[in-house]
mmCIF file of C-alpha atoms and ligand atoms in Angstrom:
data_model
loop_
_atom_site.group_PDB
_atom_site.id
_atom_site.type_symbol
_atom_site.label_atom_id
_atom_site.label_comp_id
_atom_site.label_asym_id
_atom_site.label_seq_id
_atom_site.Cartn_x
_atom_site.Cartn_y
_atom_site.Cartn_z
ATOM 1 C CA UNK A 1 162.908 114.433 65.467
ATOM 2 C CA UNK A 2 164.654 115.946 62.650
ATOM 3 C CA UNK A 3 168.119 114.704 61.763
ATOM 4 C CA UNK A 4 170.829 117.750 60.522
ATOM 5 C CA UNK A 5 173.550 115.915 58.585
ATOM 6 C CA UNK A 6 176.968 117.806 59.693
ATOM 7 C CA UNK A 7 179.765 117.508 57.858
ATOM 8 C CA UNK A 8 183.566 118.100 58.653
ATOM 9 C CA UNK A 9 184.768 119.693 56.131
ATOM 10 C CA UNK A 10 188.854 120.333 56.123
ATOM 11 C CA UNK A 11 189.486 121.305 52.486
ATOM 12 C CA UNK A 12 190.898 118.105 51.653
ATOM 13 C CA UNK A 13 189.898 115.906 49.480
ATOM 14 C CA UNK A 14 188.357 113.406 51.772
ATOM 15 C CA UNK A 15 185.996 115.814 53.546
ATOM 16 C CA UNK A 16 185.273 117.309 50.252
ATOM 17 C CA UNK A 17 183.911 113.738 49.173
ATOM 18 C CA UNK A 18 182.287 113.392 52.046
ATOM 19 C CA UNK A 19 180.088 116.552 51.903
ATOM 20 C CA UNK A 20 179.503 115.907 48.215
ATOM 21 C CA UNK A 21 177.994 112.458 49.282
ATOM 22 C CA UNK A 22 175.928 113.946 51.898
ATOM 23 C CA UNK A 23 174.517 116.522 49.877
ATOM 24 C CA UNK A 24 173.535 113.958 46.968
ATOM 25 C CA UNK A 25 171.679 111.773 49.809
ATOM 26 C CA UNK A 26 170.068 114.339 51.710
ATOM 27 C CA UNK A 27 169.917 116.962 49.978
ATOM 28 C CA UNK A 28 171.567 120.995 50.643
ATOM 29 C CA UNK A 29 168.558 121.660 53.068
ATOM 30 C CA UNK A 30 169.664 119.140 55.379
ATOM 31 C CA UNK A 31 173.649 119.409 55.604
ATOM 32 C CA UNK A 32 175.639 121.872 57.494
ATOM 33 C CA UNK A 33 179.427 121.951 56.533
ATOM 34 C CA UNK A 34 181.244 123.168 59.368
ATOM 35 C CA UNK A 35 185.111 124.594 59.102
ATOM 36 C CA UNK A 36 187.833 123.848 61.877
ATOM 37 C CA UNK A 37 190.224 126.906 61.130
ATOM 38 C CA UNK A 38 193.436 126.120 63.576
ATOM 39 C CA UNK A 39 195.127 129.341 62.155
ATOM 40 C CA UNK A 40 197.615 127.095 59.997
ATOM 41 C CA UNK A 41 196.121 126.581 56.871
ATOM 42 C CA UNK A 42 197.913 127.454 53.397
ATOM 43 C CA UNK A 43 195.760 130.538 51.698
ATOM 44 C CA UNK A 44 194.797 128.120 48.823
ATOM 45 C CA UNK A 45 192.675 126.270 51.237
ATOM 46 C CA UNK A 46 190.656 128.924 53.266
ATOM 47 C CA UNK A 47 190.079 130.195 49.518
ATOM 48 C CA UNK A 48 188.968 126.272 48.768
ATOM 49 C CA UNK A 49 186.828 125.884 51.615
ATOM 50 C CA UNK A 50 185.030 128.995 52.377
ATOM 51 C CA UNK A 51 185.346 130.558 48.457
ATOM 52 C CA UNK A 52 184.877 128.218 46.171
ATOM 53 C CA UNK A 53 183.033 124.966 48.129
ATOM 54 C CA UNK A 54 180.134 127.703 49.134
ATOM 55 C CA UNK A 55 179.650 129.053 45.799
ATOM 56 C CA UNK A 56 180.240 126.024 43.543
ATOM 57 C CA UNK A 57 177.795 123.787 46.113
ATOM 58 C CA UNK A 58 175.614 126.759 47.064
ATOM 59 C CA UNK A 59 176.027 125.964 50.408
ATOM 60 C CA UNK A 60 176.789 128.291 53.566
ATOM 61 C CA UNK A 61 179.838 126.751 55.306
ATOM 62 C CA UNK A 62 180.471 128.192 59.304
ATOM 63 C CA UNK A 63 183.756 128.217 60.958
ATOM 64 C CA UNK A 64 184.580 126.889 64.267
ATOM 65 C CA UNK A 65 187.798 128.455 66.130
ATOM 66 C CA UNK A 66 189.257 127.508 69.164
ATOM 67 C CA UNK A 67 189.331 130.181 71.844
ATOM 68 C CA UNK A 68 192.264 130.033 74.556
ATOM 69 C CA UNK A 69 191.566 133.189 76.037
ATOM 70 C CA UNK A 70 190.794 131.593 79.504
ATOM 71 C CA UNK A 71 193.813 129.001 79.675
ATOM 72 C CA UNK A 72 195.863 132.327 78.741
ATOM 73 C CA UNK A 73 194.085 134.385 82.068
ATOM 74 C CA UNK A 74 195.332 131.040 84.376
ATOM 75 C CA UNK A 75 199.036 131.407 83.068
ATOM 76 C CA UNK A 76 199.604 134.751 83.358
ATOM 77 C CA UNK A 77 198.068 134.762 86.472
ATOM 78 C CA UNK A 78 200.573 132.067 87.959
ATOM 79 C CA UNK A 79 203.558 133.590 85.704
ATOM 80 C CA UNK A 80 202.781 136.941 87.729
ATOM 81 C CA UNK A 81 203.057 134.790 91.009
ATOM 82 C CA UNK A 82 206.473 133.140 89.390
ATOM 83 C CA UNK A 83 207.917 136.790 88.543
ATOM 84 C CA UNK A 84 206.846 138.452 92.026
ATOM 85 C CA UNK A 85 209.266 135.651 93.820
ATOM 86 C CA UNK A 86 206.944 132.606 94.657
ATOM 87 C CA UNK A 87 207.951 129.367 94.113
ATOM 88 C CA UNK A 88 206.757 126.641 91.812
ATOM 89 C CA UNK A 89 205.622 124.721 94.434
ATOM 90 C CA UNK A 90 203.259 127.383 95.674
ATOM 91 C CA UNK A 91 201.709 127.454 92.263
ATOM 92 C CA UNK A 92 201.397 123.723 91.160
ATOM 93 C CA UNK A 93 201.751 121.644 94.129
ATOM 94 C CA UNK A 94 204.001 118.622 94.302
ATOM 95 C CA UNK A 95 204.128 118.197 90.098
ATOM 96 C CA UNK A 96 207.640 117.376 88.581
ATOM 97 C CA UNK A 97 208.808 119.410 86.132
ATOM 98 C CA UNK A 98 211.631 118.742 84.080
ATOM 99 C CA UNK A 99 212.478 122.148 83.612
ATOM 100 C CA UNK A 100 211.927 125.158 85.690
ATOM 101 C CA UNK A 101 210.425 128.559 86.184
ATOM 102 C CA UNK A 102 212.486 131.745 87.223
ATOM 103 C CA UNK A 103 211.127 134.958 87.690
ATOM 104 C CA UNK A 104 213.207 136.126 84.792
ATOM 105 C CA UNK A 105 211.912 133.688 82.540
ATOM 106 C CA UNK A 106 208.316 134.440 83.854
ATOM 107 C CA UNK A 107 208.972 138.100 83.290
ATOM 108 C CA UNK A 108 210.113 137.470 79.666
ATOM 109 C CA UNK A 109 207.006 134.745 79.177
ATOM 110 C CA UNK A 110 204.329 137.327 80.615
ATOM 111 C CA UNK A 111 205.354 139.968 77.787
ATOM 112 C CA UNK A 112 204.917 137.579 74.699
ATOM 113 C CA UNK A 113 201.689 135.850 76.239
ATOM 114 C CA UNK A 114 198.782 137.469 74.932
ATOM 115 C CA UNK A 115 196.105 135.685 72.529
ATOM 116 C CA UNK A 116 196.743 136.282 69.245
ATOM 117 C CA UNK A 117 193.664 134.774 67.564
ATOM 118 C CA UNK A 118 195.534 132.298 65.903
ATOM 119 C CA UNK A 119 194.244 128.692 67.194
ATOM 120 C CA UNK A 120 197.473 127.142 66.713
ATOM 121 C CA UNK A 121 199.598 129.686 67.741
ATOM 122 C CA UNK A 122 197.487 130.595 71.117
ATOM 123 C CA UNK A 123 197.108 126.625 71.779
ATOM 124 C CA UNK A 124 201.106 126.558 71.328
ATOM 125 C CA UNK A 125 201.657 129.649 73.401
ATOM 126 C CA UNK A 126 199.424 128.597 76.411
ATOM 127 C CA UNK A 127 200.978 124.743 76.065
ATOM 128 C CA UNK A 128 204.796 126.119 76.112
ATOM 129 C CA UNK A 129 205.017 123.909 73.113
ATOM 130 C CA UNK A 130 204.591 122.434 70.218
ATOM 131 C CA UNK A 131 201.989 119.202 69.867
ATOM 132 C CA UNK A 132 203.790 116.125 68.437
ATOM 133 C CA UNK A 133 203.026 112.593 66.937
ATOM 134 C CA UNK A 134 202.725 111.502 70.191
ATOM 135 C CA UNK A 135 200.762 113.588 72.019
ATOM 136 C CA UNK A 136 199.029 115.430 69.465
ATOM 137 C CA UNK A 137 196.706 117.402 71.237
ATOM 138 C CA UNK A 138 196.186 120.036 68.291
ATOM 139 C CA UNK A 139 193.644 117.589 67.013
ATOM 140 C CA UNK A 140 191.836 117.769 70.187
ATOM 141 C CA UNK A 141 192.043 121.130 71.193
ATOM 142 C CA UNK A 142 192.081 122.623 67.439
ATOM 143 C CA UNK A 143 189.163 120.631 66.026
ATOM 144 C CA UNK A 144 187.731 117.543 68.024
ATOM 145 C CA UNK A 145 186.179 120.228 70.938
ATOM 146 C CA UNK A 146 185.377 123.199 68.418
ATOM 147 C CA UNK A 147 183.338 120.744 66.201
ATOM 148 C CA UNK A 148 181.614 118.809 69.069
ATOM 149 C CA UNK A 149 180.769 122.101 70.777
ATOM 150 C CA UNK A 150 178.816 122.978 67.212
ATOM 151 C CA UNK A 151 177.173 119.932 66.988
ATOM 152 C CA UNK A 152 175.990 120.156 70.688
ATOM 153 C CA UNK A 153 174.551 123.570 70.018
ATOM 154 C CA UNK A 154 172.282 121.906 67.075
ATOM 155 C CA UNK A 155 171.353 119.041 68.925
ATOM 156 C CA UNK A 156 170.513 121.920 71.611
ATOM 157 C CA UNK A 157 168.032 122.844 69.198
ATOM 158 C CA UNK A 158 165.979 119.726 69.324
ATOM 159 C CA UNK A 159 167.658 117.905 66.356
ATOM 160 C CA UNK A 160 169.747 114.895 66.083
ATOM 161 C CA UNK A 161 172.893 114.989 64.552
ATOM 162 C CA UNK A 162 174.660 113.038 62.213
ATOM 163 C CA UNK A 163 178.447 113.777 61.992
ATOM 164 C CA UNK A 164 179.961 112.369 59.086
ATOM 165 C CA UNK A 165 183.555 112.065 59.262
ATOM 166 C CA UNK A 166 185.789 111.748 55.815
ATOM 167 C CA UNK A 167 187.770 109.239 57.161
ATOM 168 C CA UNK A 168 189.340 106.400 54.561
ATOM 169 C CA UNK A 169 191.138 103.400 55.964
ATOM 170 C CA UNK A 170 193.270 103.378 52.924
ATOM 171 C CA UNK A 171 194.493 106.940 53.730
ATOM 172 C CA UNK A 172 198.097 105.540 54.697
ATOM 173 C CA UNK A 173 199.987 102.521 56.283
ATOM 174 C CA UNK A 174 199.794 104.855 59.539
ATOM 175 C CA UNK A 175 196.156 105.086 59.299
ATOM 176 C CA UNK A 176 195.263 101.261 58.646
ATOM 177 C CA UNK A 177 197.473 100.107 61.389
ATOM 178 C CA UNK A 178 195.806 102.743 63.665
ATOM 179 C CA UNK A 179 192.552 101.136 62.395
ATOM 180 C CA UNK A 180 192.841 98.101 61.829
ATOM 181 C CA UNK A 181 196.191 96.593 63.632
ATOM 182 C CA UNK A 182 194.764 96.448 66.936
ATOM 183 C CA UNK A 183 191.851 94.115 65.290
ATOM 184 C CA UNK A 184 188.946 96.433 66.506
ATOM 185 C CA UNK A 185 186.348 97.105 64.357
ATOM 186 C CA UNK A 186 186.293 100.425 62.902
ATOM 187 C CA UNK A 187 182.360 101.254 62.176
ATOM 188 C CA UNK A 188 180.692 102.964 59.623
ATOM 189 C CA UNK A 189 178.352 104.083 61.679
ATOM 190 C CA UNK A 190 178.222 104.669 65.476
ATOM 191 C CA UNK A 191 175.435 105.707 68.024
ATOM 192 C CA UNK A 192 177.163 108.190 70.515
ATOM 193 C CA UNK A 193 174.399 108.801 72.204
ATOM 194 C CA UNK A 194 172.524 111.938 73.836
ATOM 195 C CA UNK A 195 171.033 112.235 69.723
ATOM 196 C CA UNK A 196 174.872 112.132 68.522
ATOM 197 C CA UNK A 197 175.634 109.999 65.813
ATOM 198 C CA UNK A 198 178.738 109.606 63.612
ATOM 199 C CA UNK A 199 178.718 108.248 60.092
ATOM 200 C CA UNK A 200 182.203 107.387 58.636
ATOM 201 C CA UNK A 201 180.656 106.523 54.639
ATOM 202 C CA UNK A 202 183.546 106.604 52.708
ATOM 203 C CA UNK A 203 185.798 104.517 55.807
ATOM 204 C CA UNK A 204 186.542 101.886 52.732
ATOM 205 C CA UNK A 205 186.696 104.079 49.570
ATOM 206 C CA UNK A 206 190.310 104.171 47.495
ATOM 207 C CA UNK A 207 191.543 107.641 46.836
ATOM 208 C CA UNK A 208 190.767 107.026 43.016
ATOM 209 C CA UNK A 209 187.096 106.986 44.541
ATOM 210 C CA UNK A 210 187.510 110.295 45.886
ATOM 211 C CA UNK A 211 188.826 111.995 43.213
ATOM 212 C CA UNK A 212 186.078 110.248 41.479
ATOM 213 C CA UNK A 213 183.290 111.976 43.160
ATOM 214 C CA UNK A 214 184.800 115.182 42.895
ATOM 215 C CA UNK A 215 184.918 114.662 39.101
ATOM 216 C CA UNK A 216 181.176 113.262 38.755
ATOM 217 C CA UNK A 217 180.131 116.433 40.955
ATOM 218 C CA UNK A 218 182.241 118.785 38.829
ATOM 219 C CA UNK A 219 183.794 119.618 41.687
ATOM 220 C CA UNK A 220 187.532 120.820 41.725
ATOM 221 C CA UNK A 221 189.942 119.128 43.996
ATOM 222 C CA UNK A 222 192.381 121.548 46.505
ATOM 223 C CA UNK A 223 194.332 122.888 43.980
ATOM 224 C CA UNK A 224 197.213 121.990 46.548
ATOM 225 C CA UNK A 225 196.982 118.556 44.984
ATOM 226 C CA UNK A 226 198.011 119.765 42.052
ATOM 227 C CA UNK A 227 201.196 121.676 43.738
ATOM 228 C CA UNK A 228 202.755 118.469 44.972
ATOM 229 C CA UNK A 229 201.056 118.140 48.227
ATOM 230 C CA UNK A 230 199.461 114.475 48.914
ATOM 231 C CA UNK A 231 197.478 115.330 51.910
ATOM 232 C CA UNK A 232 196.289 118.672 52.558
ATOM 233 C CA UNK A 233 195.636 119.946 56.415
ATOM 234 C CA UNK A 234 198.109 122.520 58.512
ATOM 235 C CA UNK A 235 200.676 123.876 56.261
ATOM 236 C CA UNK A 236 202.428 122.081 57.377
ATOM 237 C CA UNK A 237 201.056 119.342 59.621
ATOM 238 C CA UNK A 238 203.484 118.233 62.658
ATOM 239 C CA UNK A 239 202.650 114.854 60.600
ATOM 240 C CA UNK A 240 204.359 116.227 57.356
ATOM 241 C CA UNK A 241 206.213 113.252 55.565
ATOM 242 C CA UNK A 242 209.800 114.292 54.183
ATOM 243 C CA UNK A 243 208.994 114.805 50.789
ATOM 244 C CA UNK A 244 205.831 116.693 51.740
ATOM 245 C CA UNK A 245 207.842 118.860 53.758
ATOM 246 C CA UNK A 246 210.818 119.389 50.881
ATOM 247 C CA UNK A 247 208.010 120.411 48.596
ATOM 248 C CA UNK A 248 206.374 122.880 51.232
ATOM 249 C CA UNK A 249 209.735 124.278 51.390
ATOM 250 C CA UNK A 250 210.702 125.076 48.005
ATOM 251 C CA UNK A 251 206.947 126.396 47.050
ATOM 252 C CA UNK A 252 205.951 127.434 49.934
ATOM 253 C CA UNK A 253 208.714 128.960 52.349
ATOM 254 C CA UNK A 254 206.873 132.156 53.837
ATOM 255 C CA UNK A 255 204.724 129.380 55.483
ATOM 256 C CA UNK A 256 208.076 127.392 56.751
ATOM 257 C CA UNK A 257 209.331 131.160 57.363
ATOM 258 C CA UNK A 258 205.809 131.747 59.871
ATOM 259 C CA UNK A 259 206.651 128.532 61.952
ATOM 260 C CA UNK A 260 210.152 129.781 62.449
ATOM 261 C CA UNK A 261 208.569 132.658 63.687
ATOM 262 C CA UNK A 262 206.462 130.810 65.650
ATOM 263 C CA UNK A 263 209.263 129.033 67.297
ATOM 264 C CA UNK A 264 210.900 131.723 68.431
ATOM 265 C CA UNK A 265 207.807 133.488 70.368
ATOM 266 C CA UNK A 266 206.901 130.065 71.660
ATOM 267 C CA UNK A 267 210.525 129.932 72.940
ATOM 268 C CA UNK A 268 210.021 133.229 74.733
ATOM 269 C CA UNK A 269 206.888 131.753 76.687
ATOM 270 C CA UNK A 270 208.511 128.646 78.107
ATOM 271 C CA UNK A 271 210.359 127.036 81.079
ATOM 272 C CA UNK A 272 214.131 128.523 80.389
ATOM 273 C CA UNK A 273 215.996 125.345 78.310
ATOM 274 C CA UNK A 274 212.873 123.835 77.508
ATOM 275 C CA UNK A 275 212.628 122.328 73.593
ATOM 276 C CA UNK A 276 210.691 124.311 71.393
ATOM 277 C CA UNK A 277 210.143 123.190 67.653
ATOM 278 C CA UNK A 278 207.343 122.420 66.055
ATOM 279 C CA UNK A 279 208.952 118.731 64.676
ATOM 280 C CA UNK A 280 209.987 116.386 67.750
ATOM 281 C CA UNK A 281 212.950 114.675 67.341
ATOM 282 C CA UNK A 282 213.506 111.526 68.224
ATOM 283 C CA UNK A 283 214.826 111.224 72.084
ATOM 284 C CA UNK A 284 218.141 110.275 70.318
ATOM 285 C CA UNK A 285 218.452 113.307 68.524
ATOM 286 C CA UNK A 286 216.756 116.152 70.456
ATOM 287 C CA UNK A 287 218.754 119.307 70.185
ATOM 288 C CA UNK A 288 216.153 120.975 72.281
ATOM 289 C CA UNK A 289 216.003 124.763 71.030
ATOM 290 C CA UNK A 290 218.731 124.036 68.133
ATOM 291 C CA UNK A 291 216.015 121.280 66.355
ATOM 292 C CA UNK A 292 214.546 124.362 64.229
ATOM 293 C CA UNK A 293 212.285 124.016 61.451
ATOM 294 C CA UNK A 294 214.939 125.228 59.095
ATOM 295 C CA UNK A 295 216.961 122.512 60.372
ATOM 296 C CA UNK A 296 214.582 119.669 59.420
ATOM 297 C CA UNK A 297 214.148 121.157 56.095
ATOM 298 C CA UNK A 298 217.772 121.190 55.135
ATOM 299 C CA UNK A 299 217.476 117.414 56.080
ATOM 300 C CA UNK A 300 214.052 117.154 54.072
ATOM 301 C CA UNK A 301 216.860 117.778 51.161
ATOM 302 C CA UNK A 302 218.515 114.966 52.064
ATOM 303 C CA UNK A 303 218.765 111.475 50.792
ATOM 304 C CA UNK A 304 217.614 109.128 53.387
ATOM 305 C CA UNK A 305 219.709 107.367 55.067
ATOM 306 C CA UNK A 306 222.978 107.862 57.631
ATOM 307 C CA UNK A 307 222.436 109.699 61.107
ATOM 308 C CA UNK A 308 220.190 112.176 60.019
ATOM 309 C CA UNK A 309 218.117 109.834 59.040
ATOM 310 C CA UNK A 310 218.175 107.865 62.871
ATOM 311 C CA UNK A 311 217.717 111.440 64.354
ATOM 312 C CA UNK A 312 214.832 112.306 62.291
ATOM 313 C CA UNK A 313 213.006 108.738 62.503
ATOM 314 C CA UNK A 314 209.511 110.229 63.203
ATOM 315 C CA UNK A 315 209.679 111.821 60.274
ATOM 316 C CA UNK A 316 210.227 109.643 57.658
ATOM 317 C CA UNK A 317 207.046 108.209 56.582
ATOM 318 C CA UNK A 318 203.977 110.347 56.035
ATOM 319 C CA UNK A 319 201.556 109.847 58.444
ATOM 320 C CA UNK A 320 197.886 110.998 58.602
ATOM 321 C CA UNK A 321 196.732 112.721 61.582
ATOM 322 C CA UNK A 322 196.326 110.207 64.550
ATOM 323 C CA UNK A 323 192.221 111.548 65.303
ATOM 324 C CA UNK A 324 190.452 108.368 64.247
ATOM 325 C CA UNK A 325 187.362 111.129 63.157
ATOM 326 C CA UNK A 326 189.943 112.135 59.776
ATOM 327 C CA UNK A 327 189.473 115.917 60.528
ATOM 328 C CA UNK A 328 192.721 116.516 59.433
ATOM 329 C CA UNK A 329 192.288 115.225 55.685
HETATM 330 S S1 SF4 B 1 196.564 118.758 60.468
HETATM 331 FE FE1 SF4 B 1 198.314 118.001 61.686
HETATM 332 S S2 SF4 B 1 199.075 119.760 62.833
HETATM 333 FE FE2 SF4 B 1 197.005 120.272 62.099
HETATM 334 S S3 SF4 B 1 195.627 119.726 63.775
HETATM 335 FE FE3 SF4 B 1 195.747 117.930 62.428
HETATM 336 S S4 SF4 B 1 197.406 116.664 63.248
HETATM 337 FE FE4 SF4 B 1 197.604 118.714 64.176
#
């Protein structure tokens, strides 16, 4: 059986390694670099990733997107039974809610809920909401299912596939207690099964390491690294550390400026009252609709400590994304 050697490959630095190492070892023939867009990338990294990687590796690199289209069919179908006068009850049984439906609300929901072909967006839209550090389904929904579906469809065609996943231990405090805190062992390697196999080879490298192989493959780094970003992934990632966040801000604010925008169609497609912001307070501080973006940027121009700081506690300390497979980095 014939093994294909699929990569993950974000545009960050440690996916970049990662596909350098599995081209050196096996060799261009046998690696497929596959690209999770989620819609909220910075520009610099679609160019990265499906420019420059291609042409300076002379490799073909596909895209995976998330589709939504029949999650959006469901809701509009039950919003229609909302607006005509049904109750909630009728629709999802004997489920709490904390807030609730009214056919006004559905009525304003149904004309803002249409697939836009932007992953995040469309995953946002159909959710009512924005993911957060604790239940960050964007992950799952944006780029664990996408990139299994693609490596299904090889193994479909009678090979065996290897996924490596650029995934470093020493990635941040976050990630090693996620790793290692609970005392399980976090493998190298792993038989899935079903002629699934993931390979996690640099799980132990330093970042020096990574810039390392970049430079002995003559390779360029993101050139977001060079613009003050540490970690490069959504633009910016709902696990954006202040400073990351400040910097985003003052380079980048038509991104900060699309997430605002965001907010407010997102706001038009939930329960009436219900939060919408794409950073989650802490319970302490949740202003619900008030808790913009803009609003945690002004803070991200704050010194730390005081109330703001309490309010804000999830955001203090860069974290990388929670998905043990490091598809966000
Ligand atoms: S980079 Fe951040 S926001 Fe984007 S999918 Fe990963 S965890 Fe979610």
């Amino acid at each position: 059986m014939s093994i294909v050697h699929v990569v993950s490959m974000s545009g960050g630095k440690d996916s970049t390694a990662t596909l350098l190492l599995a081209i050196e070892l096996h060799g261009r023939e046998n690696v497929r670099a596959v690209f999770a867009d989620t819609g909220n990338e910075h520009e610099s990294t679609y160019e990265y990733a499906l420019d420059y990687i291609p042409s300076a590796l002379d490799i073909r690199v596909d895209v995976v997107k998330a589709n939504f289209a029949e999650e959006f069919a469901t809701k509009r179908k039950n919003l229609e039974r909302i607006a005509a006068g049904e109750p909630e009850s009728a629709i999802y049984g004997k489920r709490q809610f904390k807030y609730h439906w009214t056919p006004e609300a559905a009525r304003r929901a149904l004309k803002v809920l249409h697939p836009t072909g932007i992953p995040y967006l469309d995953l946002c839209l159909v959710r009512g909401g924005f993911p957060s550090r604790k239940r960050q389904y964007c992950t799952e929904y944006l780029k664990t299912k996408p990139l299994t579906e693609y490596a299904l469809e090889v193994i479909d065609t009678g090979a065996a596939v290897w996924s490596w996943q650029g995934v470093r231990i020493d990635e941040s405090d976050y990630r090693r207690e996620q790793l290692q805190g609970t005392g399980a062992c976090v493998k190298s390697f792993e038989v899935v099964g079903g002629g699934l196999f993931i390979h996690r080879p640099i799980l132990r490298w330093k970042a020096e390491d990574v810039f390392e192989a970049h430079r002995v493959a003559g390779i360029l780094p993101n050139p977001l690294y060079r613009q003050g970003m540490t970690r490069v992934g959504c633009m910016p990632c709902i696990n954006c550390g202040k400073d990351d966040l400040r910097e985003i801000a003052a380079r980048f604010p038509e991104h900060i400026e699309r997430i605002a925008e965001w907010e407010r169609l997102i706001s038009q497609a939930c329960r009436p009252r219900s939060p919408v912001s794409f950073f989650h307070m802490g319970t302490k501080g949740h202003q619900g609709q008030d808790s913009t973006i803009w609003n945690v940027v002004e803070w991200s121009k704050t010194s730390r400590g005081g109330k703001q700081y309490d309010m804000l506690a999830e955001l203090i300390e860069p974290a990388a994304c929670s998905s043990a497979y490091g598809l966000c980095e």
